[in-house]
Amino acid sequence: MLVFILGLYMTIVKGNLIKKVIGLNLAQTGVYTFFILTAKVNESTAPVYIGDEVRYANPLPQVLILTAIVVGISLTAFALGLVIRIYQAYGTIEESELSRLVQANREAQPSTLTPSSSGGEG
Amino acid sequence: MLAEHLPILHVLIPLVGAIVLLTGGVLRPLREVAWGLTMLVVLASAVSAFQLIPRVLSEGRISYALGNWKPPYGIEYAVDSLSLLLILLITSLTVIITLYTRHSIQRDITPNQQPYFYSAYLLFVGGLLGMVTTADIFNLYVFLEIASLSGYALIAIGRRREALLASYNYLMIGTIASTLFLLGIGYLYMITGTLNMQDLQARLEELYGSRTLLVGMAFITLGLSVKMALFPLHTWLPNAYTYAPDAITALMASLTTKVGVYTAFRVFFGVLKPSFLSQVVPLEEIFMLLGALAILGGSLMAIFQNNLKRMLAYSSVAQIGYIVLGLAMLNVSGMMGGLIHIVNHAVVKAGLFLAVGNIIYRTGLEEVDDLNQIAQQMPKTMLAFTVCALALIGVPLTAGFVTKWYLVLGSIEAGRWFLVPVIVVGALLAAVYLWRIIERAYFWSRKGGALTPPAPLSASREGGELGSPSPFTERGQGGEVNPDPPSPTLLPNSEQESQSPPAPKTSEVPLSMLIPTLVMAVLSLALGIFAVLPLNLAERIAKSLLGAE
């Protein structure tokens, strides 16, 4: 939970877009560990069949989180790709500068971005 | 054999299509047919969805065990009448909008990238369909992420570079929302040990006092509220809608938030029971308040927007308010209003965005102020726009009227009289911001000066509105409503002939863009006139959702 809140804090406070992505990752990791912890059974082992009757941890949350991690990876990949494109378009990835640029842009004539080479396809 | 897999086919077809397009995009010949293939896929998906109608109507809930694992343990797919409504809505709207993408998207991306675009497009549709079909709450999260991720990608394709920032902000907010949703699922799983929604509903009933459940539900509600852009959490929406490609805006505006609302319906009535809302937590009141705020706030902000798409985006925020209001009333009429509004608003808003897309495609104008006399240039588009606008306002005989009627009925039944003026004022505000466009498009001269009412800008806006609170006469015979009739040579033929000498010749958009727009307009009329069919379905759903009480 602490990790989750830390990550959340980071996404809000940090001005650098990449650092925000890192924060997002942290937040997600917090949720993953939370899920994994719910699977813990006291004095249990890994859910591997070894012949005897043993207590074992609930494997289901781990499987779920595997899926969630995959989701997280694709999200991160896409977010980073997007940051690269933002950098190409604006020349900066600092939020304060970006909003300044956007503001200046709004006052001037809205410029159009020509469809450039790499479309984001997730 | 295929028939027994029907409940999942409409989800699988777009997903498989997406993969084919993605991998096949390397091959040159496939680039040429990308659009055709997408159309085929979407059509197939729609056909399989329509096959579901008779079965669901006769048998009720159809359950499908994925991979043949029995429901409480394996992932279950289920189609009941609520999912059916959404599935039909999504598949048929997608078919229409896919038709539209063919020409409209060419300005945004090069032909080489089209397979990838359509791949993301199909993933998006598949994700949405998956969300409304699955009966497993974790699976719902996964589909939510599929749909959101491809949604971010689709927004980033937009022409302007602001689209990238809009997409990035949406990604940040959206991901935090879905992470919260996931966390909430974690809490629910912790106390029940199950993820199947029916199973959850049965097991949770004894646990309504539990603090863990409360925390979990708080996270889920928060996450969902962001996803459906409920009023204070709507900030991602206007930018995302404004900068996305036009066809995508239409698709997202009509479907993304609706599916978010569907998920809320599912969670509150499929996982919890209505009694939870009314007894344990006053969530009902909170939602009602937020819905009312959304209607007023969204509409007010829409009035002050000058960018066409941004204005419609804020209007979407307001319309979500109506749906949530219907949900929160917890009685059959209100619920019916909310449910039908999901369908109606999807159709109407798609029509509006498509019409705006047409205008932008042909003229490049995005500001309300530039639209003078646009009706002369594009009469059919503006006709469609006008019809959809009327439907959004809620003029009788159009789709919007049915919804508002039931919402008003619902709020009276629920004993909440203060909501009636909110609904009516919301409609009036909608009339204000839409009338601005219609007035300019039909009555103002090209040179920017006011042709019809020689009053200053703001005054004419107010006067045009307050003078005639039900502006449903401007099509063709609008002259008689306006205080100062415009020169009659301009108006009558602005609709059909449009060859009037002062204006340039009509330059409508390609047929593939015009037809979907007109279809939407016709639909929004049809949904108002023949409202019985959706009403019956909605009544069934509302009763079955509330029946557990």
XYZ file of C-alpha atoms in Angstrom:
671
model
C 0.000 0.000 0.000
C 2.789 2.375 0.905
C 4.407 1.748 -2.442
C 1.106 2.472 -4.120
C 0.714 5.811 -2.409
C 4.336 6.692 -3.068
C 3.845 6.002 -6.744
C 0.646 7.946 -6.859
C 2.354 10.889 -5.175
C 5.102 10.709 -7.721
C 2.753 10.812 -10.688
C 1.150 13.915 -9.320
C 4.136 15.855 -8.085
C 6.878 15.156 -10.598
C 7.111 17.455 -13.541
C 9.094 15.163 -15.765
C 6.912 12.963 -17.919
C 9.181 9.943 -17.668
C 9.298 10.218 -13.915
C 5.537 10.219 -13.953
C 5.591 6.938 -15.832
C 7.952 5.534 -13.220
C 5.556 6.659 -10.543
C 2.728 4.940 -12.325
C 4.756 1.768 -12.400
C 5.440 2.048 -8.694
C 1.766 2.461 -7.982
C 0.941 -0.603 -9.998
C 3.623 -2.615 -8.292
C 2.072 -1.646 -5.006
C -1.206 -3.152 -6.114
C 0.524 -6.276 -7.383
C 2.215 -6.919 -4.078
C -1.067 -6.292 -2.335
C -2.667 -9.011 -4.429
C 0.193 -11.427 -3.846
C -0.007 -10.852 -0.105
C -3.649 -11.845 -0.052
C -2.593 -15.224 -1.369
C -0.270 -15.907 1.531
C -1.358 -18.675 3.854
C 0.504 -19.157 7.114
C 3.307 -21.683 6.925
C 2.658 -22.433 3.353
C 4.865 -23.370 0.459
C 4.718 -22.724 -3.197
C 1.746 -24.372 -4.872
C 3.742 -27.230 -6.337
C 2.514 -30.787 -6.008
C 5.119 -32.794 -4.148
C 3.148 -35.824 -3.153
C 2.162 -35.050 0.426
C -0.649 -32.984 1.688
C 0.834 -29.567 2.389
C -0.464 -26.112 2.917
C 0.174 -24.082 -0.126
C -0.317 -20.471 -1.079
C -3.305 -19.634 -3.187
C -1.992 -19.642 -6.741
C -4.886 -17.753 -8.266
C -3.881 -14.197 -7.289
C -0.435 -14.843 -8.628
C -1.891 -15.871 -11.934
C -4.075 -12.794 -11.956
C -1.143 -10.571 -11.248
C 0.806 -12.170 -14.038
C -1.895 -10.872 -16.329
C -1.864 -7.501 -14.635
C 1.906 -7.283 -15.030
C 1.570 -7.897 -18.732
C -0.975 -5.106 -18.870
C 1.426 -2.904 -16.937
C 4.273 -3.644 -19.316
C 2.292 -2.724 -22.374
C 1.105 0.417 -20.655
C 4.641 1.431 -19.795
C 5.864 0.686 -23.278
C 3.112 2.745 -24.790
C 3.560 5.596 -22.340
C 7.279 5.774 -23.055
C 6.627 5.706 -26.779
C 4.224 8.537 -26.309
C 6.806 10.504 -24.329
C 9.251 10.103 -27.199
C 6.675 11.434 -29.610
C 5.935 14.338 -27.299
C 9.640 15.086 -27.166
C 9.815 15.018 -30.959
C 6.862 17.328 -31.258
C 7.673 19.805 -28.503
C 11.358 19.369 -27.768
C 10.845 18.980 -24.048
C 9.338 16.578 -21.569
C 9.057 18.918 -18.611
C 5.460 19.533 -17.775
C 5.914 23.205 -16.867
C 7.562 23.963 -20.179
C 4.986 21.964 -22.039
C 2.099 23.875 -20.596
C 3.926 27.103 -21.379
C 4.337 25.980 -24.978
C 0.715 24.954 -25.210
C -0.332 28.289 -23.817
C 1.815 30.182 -26.271
C 0.487 28.027 -29.034
C -3.065 28.742 -28.105
C -2.494 32.444 -28.245
C -0.839 32.198 -31.618
C -2.484 30.415 -34.481
C -2.980 26.727 -33.714
C -0.359 24.986 -35.742
C -1.045 21.635 -37.235
C 1.275 18.732 -36.907
C 1.913 16.993 -40.159
C 1.300 13.277 -39.883
C 4.825 12.128 -39.204
C 6.404 8.774 -39.612
C 5.604 6.873 -36.456
C 1.960 6.565 -35.569
C 1.355 5.105 -32.155
C -0.233 1.744 -32.566
C 0.045 0.415 -29.054
C -21.325 -26.063 -33.382
C -20.768 -22.403 -33.921
C -24.061 -21.609 -32.302
C -22.976 -22.686 -28.861
C -19.980 -20.401 -29.013
C -22.141 -17.478 -29.980
C -21.786 -15.544 -26.715
C -18.106 -15.056 -27.296
C -17.841 -14.801 -31.063
C -18.514 -11.099 -31.276
C -15.617 -10.490 -28.885
C -13.212 -12.860 -30.534
C -13.738 -11.734 -34.104
C -12.427 -8.171 -33.620
C -9.537 -9.371 -31.479
C -8.428 -11.913 -34.065
C -8.940 -9.341 -36.784
C -6.681 -6.953 -34.903
C -3.900 -9.500 -34.756
C -4.242 -10.350 -38.431
C -4.038 -6.695 -39.372
C -1.086 -6.077 -37.087
C 1.033 -8.932 -38.356
C -0.165 -8.665 -41.906
C 0.517 -4.950 -42.001
C 4.033 -5.707 -43.198
C 2.718 -7.061 -46.467
C 2.007 -4.475 -49.072
C -1.180 -5.973 -50.512
C -2.807 -6.005 -47.117
C -2.359 -2.281 -46.755
C -4.711 -1.741 -49.613
C -7.469 -3.823 -48.140
C -7.064 -2.855 -44.499
C -10.259 -0.906 -44.450
C -12.213 -3.607 -46.287
C -10.961 -6.236 -43.903
C -11.921 -4.125 -40.911
C -15.362 -3.583 -42.330
C -15.727 -7.311 -42.846
C -14.620 -8.062 -39.315
C -16.936 -5.497 -37.807
C -19.840 -6.741 -39.888
C -19.184 -10.337 -38.876
C -19.097 -9.292 -35.276
C -22.382 -7.451 -35.661
C -24.012 -10.414 -37.369
C -23.003 -12.744 -34.581
C -24.263 -10.231 -32.062
C -27.641 -10.000 -33.731
C -27.911 -13.780 -33.644
C -27.937 -13.440 -29.889
C -31.181 -11.481 -29.777
C -33.728 -14.307 -30.051
C -31.847 -16.527 -27.634
C -31.483 -13.908 -24.961
C -35.081 -12.816 -25.302
C -36.381 -16.336 -24.981
C -33.918 -17.891 -22.544
C -32.826 -14.909 -20.508
C -29.228 -15.117 -19.428
C -26.909 -17.137 -21.627
C -23.812 -18.383 -19.892
C -20.678 -19.528 -21.631
C -17.848 -21.224 -19.801
C -14.584 -20.132 -21.330
C -12.290 -23.080 -21.992
C -14.995 -25.301 -20.548
C -14.127 -24.490 -16.950
C -17.309 -24.414 -14.935
C -18.437 -20.903 -13.967
C -17.483 -20.184 -10.375
C -13.949 -21.426 -11.059
C -13.340 -20.640 -14.684
C -13.977 -17.399 -16.486
C -17.590 -17.058 -17.433
C -19.002 -15.074 -20.287
C -22.629 -14.214 -19.975
C -25.073 -12.319 -22.091
C -28.172 -11.047 -20.383
C -30.494 -8.364 -21.601
C -28.315 -5.547 -20.258
C -25.208 -6.822 -22.018
C -27.275 -7.505 -25.097
C -28.349 -3.896 -25.268
C -24.760 -2.710 -25.081
C -23.469 -5.352 -27.480
C -26.003 -4.395 -30.106
C -25.236 -0.741 -29.588
C -21.494 -1.205 -29.894
C -21.512 -3.501 -32.895
C -24.003 -1.516 -34.933
C -22.413 1.841 -34.169
C -19.026 0.435 -35.042
C -20.255 -0.730 -38.413
C -21.567 2.730 -39.194
C -18.474 4.522 -37.954
C -16.144 2.133 -39.746
C -17.819 3.143 -42.948
C -17.046 6.695 -41.967
C -13.375 6.138 -41.176
C -12.506 5.224 -44.726
C -12.210 8.737 -46.015
C -12.000 10.718 -42.852
C -8.923 8.967 -41.552
C -6.890 9.585 -44.673
C -6.088 13.062 -43.516
C -4.678 11.821 -40.247
C -2.455 8.956 -41.250
C -0.576 7.749 -44.268
C -1.763 4.631 -46.094
C 1.209 2.690 -44.802
C 0.022 3.003 -41.265
C -3.560 2.126 -41.946
C -3.298 -1.548 -41.004
C -1.893 -0.506 -37.629
C -4.591 2.070 -37.143
C -7.304 -0.443 -37.880
C -5.574 -2.947 -35.670
C -5.810 -0.570 -32.730
C -9.340 0.260 -33.770
C -10.414 -3.367 -33.691
C -8.627 -3.935 -30.394
C -10.571 -1.033 -28.975
C -13.869 -2.429 -30.168
C -12.959 -5.912 -29.018
C -12.032 -4.586 -25.609
C -15.328 -2.776 -25.229
C -17.293 -5.812 -26.345
C -15.327 -7.966 -23.950
C -16.140 -5.630 -21.099
C -19.848 -5.880 -21.640
C -19.815 -9.610 -22.191
C -17.632 -10.970 -19.451
C -19.068 -12.075 -16.146
C -15.734 -12.196 -14.403
C -14.664 -9.034 -12.685
C -10.947 -9.504 -13.205
C -11.499 -10.299 -16.837
C -13.426 -7.070 -16.980
C -10.347 -5.258 -15.733
C -8.231 -6.836 -18.449
C -10.655 -5.844 -21.175
C -10.882 -2.394 -19.650
C -7.149 -2.057 -20.088
C -7.250 -3.408 -23.632
C -9.881 -0.890 -24.584
C -8.180 1.977 -22.766
C -4.728 1.271 -24.166
C -5.905 1.143 -27.732
C -8.014 4.188 -26.959
C -4.914 6.137 -25.877
C -3.211 5.073 -29.090
C -6.158 6.130 -31.214
C -6.239 9.554 -29.592
C -2.513 10.036 -30.117
C -3.031 9.646 -33.858
C -4.766 13.021 -33.997
C -3.460 15.654 -36.390
C -2.301 18.272 -33.933
C 0.572 17.762 -31.593
C -1.716 18.561 -28.708
C -3.205 15.142 -29.362
C -0.065 13.598 -27.894
C -0.400 15.528 -24.675
C -4.089 14.790 -24.491
C -3.359 11.136 -24.929
C -0.623 11.249 -22.305
C -2.838 12.932 -19.753
C -5.645 10.524 -20.457
C -3.176 7.679 -20.072
C -2.043 8.933 -16.678
C -5.518 9.523 -15.331
C -6.942 6.426 -16.954
C -4.217 4.175 -15.653
C -4.524 5.474 -12.121
C -8.260 4.875 -12.396
C -7.903 1.331 -13.568
C -5.248 0.657 -10.966
C -7.721 1.811 -8.336
C -10.313 -0.448 -9.903
C -7.869 -3.348 -9.701
C -7.157 -2.551 -6.077
C -10.858 -2.602 -5.368
C -11.166 -5.988 -7.024
C -8.326 -7.130 -4.781
C -10.333 -6.207 -1.704
C -13.417 -7.968 -2.962
C -11.395 -11.044 -3.767
C -9.803 -10.934 -0.349
C -13.075 -11.270 1.513
C -14.910 -13.570 -0.860
C -12.311 -15.611 -2.686
C -14.198 -15.415 -5.925
C -14.180 -13.222 -8.988
C -17.335 -14.370 -10.703
C -19.916 -11.650 -10.461
C -22.904 -13.823 -9.653
C -20.893 -15.669 -7.094
C -19.731 -12.374 -5.627
C -23.276 -11.151 -5.389
C -24.365 -14.214 -3.483
C -21.432 -14.172 -1.097
C -21.261 -10.484 -0.480
C -24.766 -10.205 0.817
C -23.823 -11.295 4.316
C -20.804 -9.029 4.315
C -22.481 -5.703 3.735
C -21.248 -4.294 7.005
C -17.678 -5.305 6.381
C -15.149 -2.516 6.230
C -13.082 -4.339 3.665
C -16.022 -4.338 1.306
C -16.533 -0.643 1.863
C -12.924 0.146 1.065
C -12.988 -2.074 -1.995
C -16.159 -0.536 -3.281
C -14.786 2.936 -2.667
C -11.808 2.162 -4.884
C -13.957 0.581 -7.563
C -16.411 3.460 -7.566
C -13.636 6.000 -7.821
C -11.954 4.141 -10.654
C -15.177 3.766 -12.571
C -16.180 7.369 -12.071
C -13.005 8.440 -13.824
C -13.603 5.983 -16.633
C -17.095 7.213 -17.258
C -16.036 10.847 -16.834
C -18.419 11.660 -14.037
C -18.425 15.355 -13.421
C -15.564 16.264 -11.129
C -13.409 13.552 -12.656
C -14.032 14.386 -16.278
C -10.917 16.467 -16.888
C -9.326 14.026 -19.302
C -12.304 13.980 -21.598
C -12.485 17.366 -23.346
C -8.877 17.371 -24.511
C -8.968 13.765 -25.564
C -12.114 14.256 -27.616
C -10.965 17.514 -29.112
C -7.688 16.312 -30.513
C -8.529 12.763 -31.507
C -9.241 12.059 -35.181
C -12.846 12.869 -36.001
C -14.083 9.346 -36.547
C -12.391 8.241 -33.347
C -13.997 11.057 -31.416
C -17.379 9.873 -32.595
C -16.573 6.316 -31.647
C -15.171 7.159 -28.231
C -17.754 9.733 -27.345
C -20.521 7.323 -28.046
C -18.999 4.191 -26.592
C -16.152 4.591 -24.083
C -17.998 6.426 -21.387
C -21.103 4.340 -22.007
C -19.229 1.165 -21.328
C -17.876 2.782 -18.175
C -21.439 3.445 -17.131
C -22.374 -0.109 -18.026
C -19.637 -1.341 -15.721
C -21.058 0.814 -12.958
C -24.499 -0.694 -13.573
C -22.929 -4.142 -13.488
C -21.027 -3.547 -10.307
C -23.825 -1.900 -8.402
C -26.600 -4.206 -9.493
C -24.765 -7.327 -10.599
C -22.169 -7.567 -7.873
C -23.922 -5.681 -5.138
C -27.629 -5.506 -4.690
C -29.655 -2.316 -4.828
C -30.207 -2.556 -1.106
C -26.504 -1.902 -0.596
C -26.807 1.419 -2.306
C -29.801 2.541 -0.348
C -29.079 1.071 3.049
C -25.388 0.677 3.702
C -23.893 3.673 1.969
C -25.808 6.719 0.766
C -24.118 6.264 -2.567
C -27.456 6.854 -4.193
C -27.571 10.403 -2.919
C -23.985 11.066 -3.839
C -24.517 9.885 -7.369
C -27.683 11.878 -7.688
C -25.928 15.021 -6.574
C -22.984 14.383 -8.873
C -25.307 13.630 -11.759
C -27.178 16.873 -11.249
C -23.904 18.776 -10.946
C -22.643 17.108 -14.094
C -25.702 18.163 -16.053
C -25.446 21.779 -14.993
C -21.669 22.070 -14.940
C -21.101 20.237 -18.196
C -23.738 22.239 -20.029
C -22.513 25.542 -18.660
C -18.970 24.813 -19.701
C -20.173 23.725 -23.114
C -21.782 27.112 -23.603
C -18.474 28.886 -23.181
C -16.513 26.726 -25.596
C -15.752 27.978 -29.034
C -14.195 24.847 -30.433
C -16.894 22.614 -31.869
C -15.525 19.319 -30.685
C -14.665 20.646 -27.242
C -18.158 21.976 -26.868
C -19.652 18.611 -27.735
C -17.211 16.948 -25.369
C -18.427 19.044 -22.456
C -21.944 18.269 -23.520
C -21.011 14.594 -23.198
C -20.047 15.244 -19.602
C -23.498 16.651 -19.048
C -25.193 13.715 -20.716
C -23.298 11.262 -18.543
C -24.906 13.148 -15.704
C -28.345 12.186 -17.003
C -27.426 8.526 -17.173
C -25.961 8.504 -13.692
C -29.012 10.312 -12.433
C -31.179 7.570 -13.884
C -29.010 4.947 -12.269
C -29.175 6.599 -8.882
C -32.945 6.851 -8.765
C -33.266 3.153 -8.032
C -36.719 2.869 -9.497
C -37.872 1.362 -12.748
C -38.710 4.572 -14.595
C -35.507 6.340 -13.690
C -33.471 3.303 -14.542
C -35.223 2.966 -17.867
C -34.457 6.585 -18.562
C -30.796 6.039 -17.775
C -30.567 2.878 -19.845
C -32.268 4.299 -22.887
C -30.153 7.370 -22.575
C -27.090 5.178 -22.954
C -28.377 4.146 -26.372
C -29.856 7.475 -27.362
C -26.917 9.558 -26.361
C -24.522 7.196 -28.095
C -26.451 7.512 -31.346
C -27.080 11.234 -31.087
C -23.602 12.186 -30.030
C -22.052 9.990 -32.675
C -24.227 11.759 -35.221
C -23.170 15.168 -33.963
C -19.497 14.320 -33.967
C -19.747 12.790 -37.415
C -21.442 15.914 -38.714
C -18.752 18.070 -37.146
C -16.185 15.718 -38.649
C -17.739 16.346 -42.046
C -17.472 20.077 -41.581
C -13.856 19.843 -40.526
C -13.046 17.452 -43.346
C -14.446 19.763 -45.964
C -13.628 23.195 -44.619
C -11.079 22.747 -41.852
C -13.110 24.998 -39.594
C -13.319 23.998 -35.980
C -14.548 27.146 -34.316
C -18.166 28.017 -33.791
C -17.523 31.559 -34.961
C -16.400 30.397 -38.395
C -19.517 28.511 -39.208
C -21.559 31.271 -40.781
C -23.689 29.985 -43.607
C -22.121 26.590 -43.509
C -25.548 25.132 -44.139
C -25.448 26.490 -47.616
C -22.228 24.765 -48.347
C -23.109 21.485 -46.719
C -26.889 21.266 -46.478
C -27.158 17.553 -45.817
C -24.549 17.548 -43.107
C -26.203 20.437 -41.359
C -29.580 18.793 -41.699
C -28.193 15.761 -39.911
C -26.552 17.998 -37.337
C -29.788 19.819 -36.706
C -31.803 16.657 -36.270
C -29.244 15.238 -33.850
C -29.076 18.531 -32.006
C -32.821 18.514 -31.563
C -32.612 14.973 -30.294
C -29.950 15.971 -27.794
C -32.041 18.847 -26.542
C -34.979 16.539 -26.181
C -37.608 17.898 -28.505
C -40.656 15.630 -28.716
C -40.549 12.979 -31.415
C -36.798 12.648 -31.087
C -34.716 10.294 -29.042
C -33.831 12.736 -26.297
C -37.418 13.368 -25.368
C -38.104 9.770 -24.419
C -35.174 9.715 -22.054
C -35.964 12.951 -20.368
C -39.589 11.959 -20.006
C -38.628 8.826 -18.128
C -36.030 10.618 -16.065
C -38.600 13.167 -14.989
C -41.070 10.400 -14.201
C -38.385 8.587 -12.246
C -37.439 11.585 -10.180
C -41.064 12.254 -9.325
C -41.550 8.645 -8.341
C -38.466 8.776 -6.196
C -39.895 11.840 -4.507
C -37.021 14.026 -5.579
C -38.707 16.995 -7.055
C -35.623 19.154 -7.157
C -34.289 17.001 -9.967
C -37.061 17.909 -12.363
C -35.943 21.504 -12.830
C -32.352 20.277 -13.164
C -33.313 18.024 -16.043
C -35.324 20.705 -17.747
C -32.701 23.390 -17.252
C -30.105 20.978 -18.595
C -32.143 20.616 -21.756
C -32.465 24.376 -22.040
C -28.748 24.844 -21.643
C -28.189 22.225 -24.328
C -30.495 24.225 -26.531
C -28.401 27.315 -25.874
C -25.100 25.853 -26.954
C -26.455 23.925 -29.919
C -28.634 26.753 -31.128
C -25.541 28.935 -31.431
C -24.267 26.668 -34.157
C -27.544 26.185 -35.932
C -28.209 29.879 -35.919
C -24.862 30.686 -37.448
C -25.035 27.896 -39.931
C -28.396 28.866 -41.291
C -29.037 32.508 -40.599
C -25.802 34.439 -40.405
C -24.166 35.953 -43.408
C -20.758 34.829 -44.466
C -19.024 38.077 -43.668
C -19.240 37.547 -39.943
C -21.856 40.207 -39.343
C -25.254 39.177 -38.175
C -27.552 38.846 -41.133
C -30.765 38.073 -39.348
C -30.786 39.673 -35.937
C -28.789 42.870 -36.074
C -28.117 42.607 -32.364
C -24.723 42.149 -30.716
C -23.413 38.642 -30.480
C -24.223 37.734 -26.923
C -27.609 39.358 -26.968
C -28.693 37.552 -30.070
C -27.547 34.296 -28.563
C -29.612 34.833 -25.494
C -32.530 36.311 -27.343
C -32.631 33.589 -29.933
C -32.813 31.105 -27.144
C -35.005 32.556 -24.480
C -37.410 33.950 -27.011
C -38.237 30.492 -28.263
C -37.461 27.869 -25.680
C -38.408 25.045 -28.006
C -36.478 25.799 -31.154
C -37.754 22.893 -33.188
C -38.900 24.822 -36.179
C -35.749 26.063 -37.795
C -35.504 23.356 -40.395
C -36.650 24.949 -43.596
C -39.388 27.028 -42.072
C -37.193 28.633 -39.439
C -38.051 32.041 -40.760
C -41.301 32.224 -38.896
C -39.745 31.726 -35.498
C -37.047 34.253 -35.840
C -38.035 37.752 -34.826
C -36.651 39.164 -38.022
C -37.036 36.764 -40.916
C -33.979 36.450 -43.116
C -34.225 37.171 -46.788
C -36.414 34.366 -48.105
C -34.194 33.675 -51.049
C -31.560 32.306 -48.758
C -33.445 29.988 -46.548
C -35.721 27.660 -48.458
C -33.097 26.428 -50.795
C -30.422 26.285 -48.178
C -31.760 22.879 -47.373
C -32.316 21.081 -50.613
C -31.246 22.923 -53.713
C -28.405 24.905 -52.173
C -27.550 26.465 -55.477
C -28.352 29.953 -54.307
C -26.174 32.511 -56.049
C -24.444 34.282 -53.118
C -23.034 31.139 -51.592
C -20.436 28.890 -53.161
C -21.577 25.593 -54.588
C -22.353 22.740 -52.285
C -19.330 20.721 -51.528
C -20.465 17.810 -49.488
C -18.168 15.174 -48.134
C -17.717 11.803 -49.838
C -20.736 9.532 -49.645
C -18.984 7.154 -47.282
C -18.916 9.954 -44.749
C -22.287 11.437 -45.540
C -24.264 8.235 -45.260
C -23.210 7.384 -41.698
C -24.023 10.904 -40.606
C -27.460 10.730 -42.133
C -28.045 7.258 -40.748
C -27.336 8.579 -37.272
C -29.784 11.397 -37.775
C -32.464 9.008 -38.992
C -31.757 6.701 -36.089
C -32.059 9.467 -33.557
C -35.452 10.272 -35.008
C -36.465 6.635 -35.182
C -35.478 6.030 -31.592
C -37.811 8.817 -30.638
C -40.772 7.803 -32.741
C -40.553 4.063 -32.383
C -39.380 4.140 -28.826
C -41.403 1.091 -27.851
C -38.784 -1.477 -28.742
C -35.889 -0.114 -26.720
C -38.316 0.788 -23.976
C -39.463 -2.791 -23.638
C -35.933 -4.039 -23.461
C -34.964 -1.336 -20.992
C -37.943 -2.145 -18.822
C -36.904 -5.785 -18.730
C -33.396 -4.830 -17.753
C -34.461 -2.331 -15.140
C -36.822 -4.819 -13.548
C -34.285 -7.603 -13.555
C -31.643 -5.338 -12.054
C -33.906 -4.043 -9.353
C -35.814 -7.279 -8.967
C -33.333 -8.565 -6.450
C -34.669 -6.167 -3.899
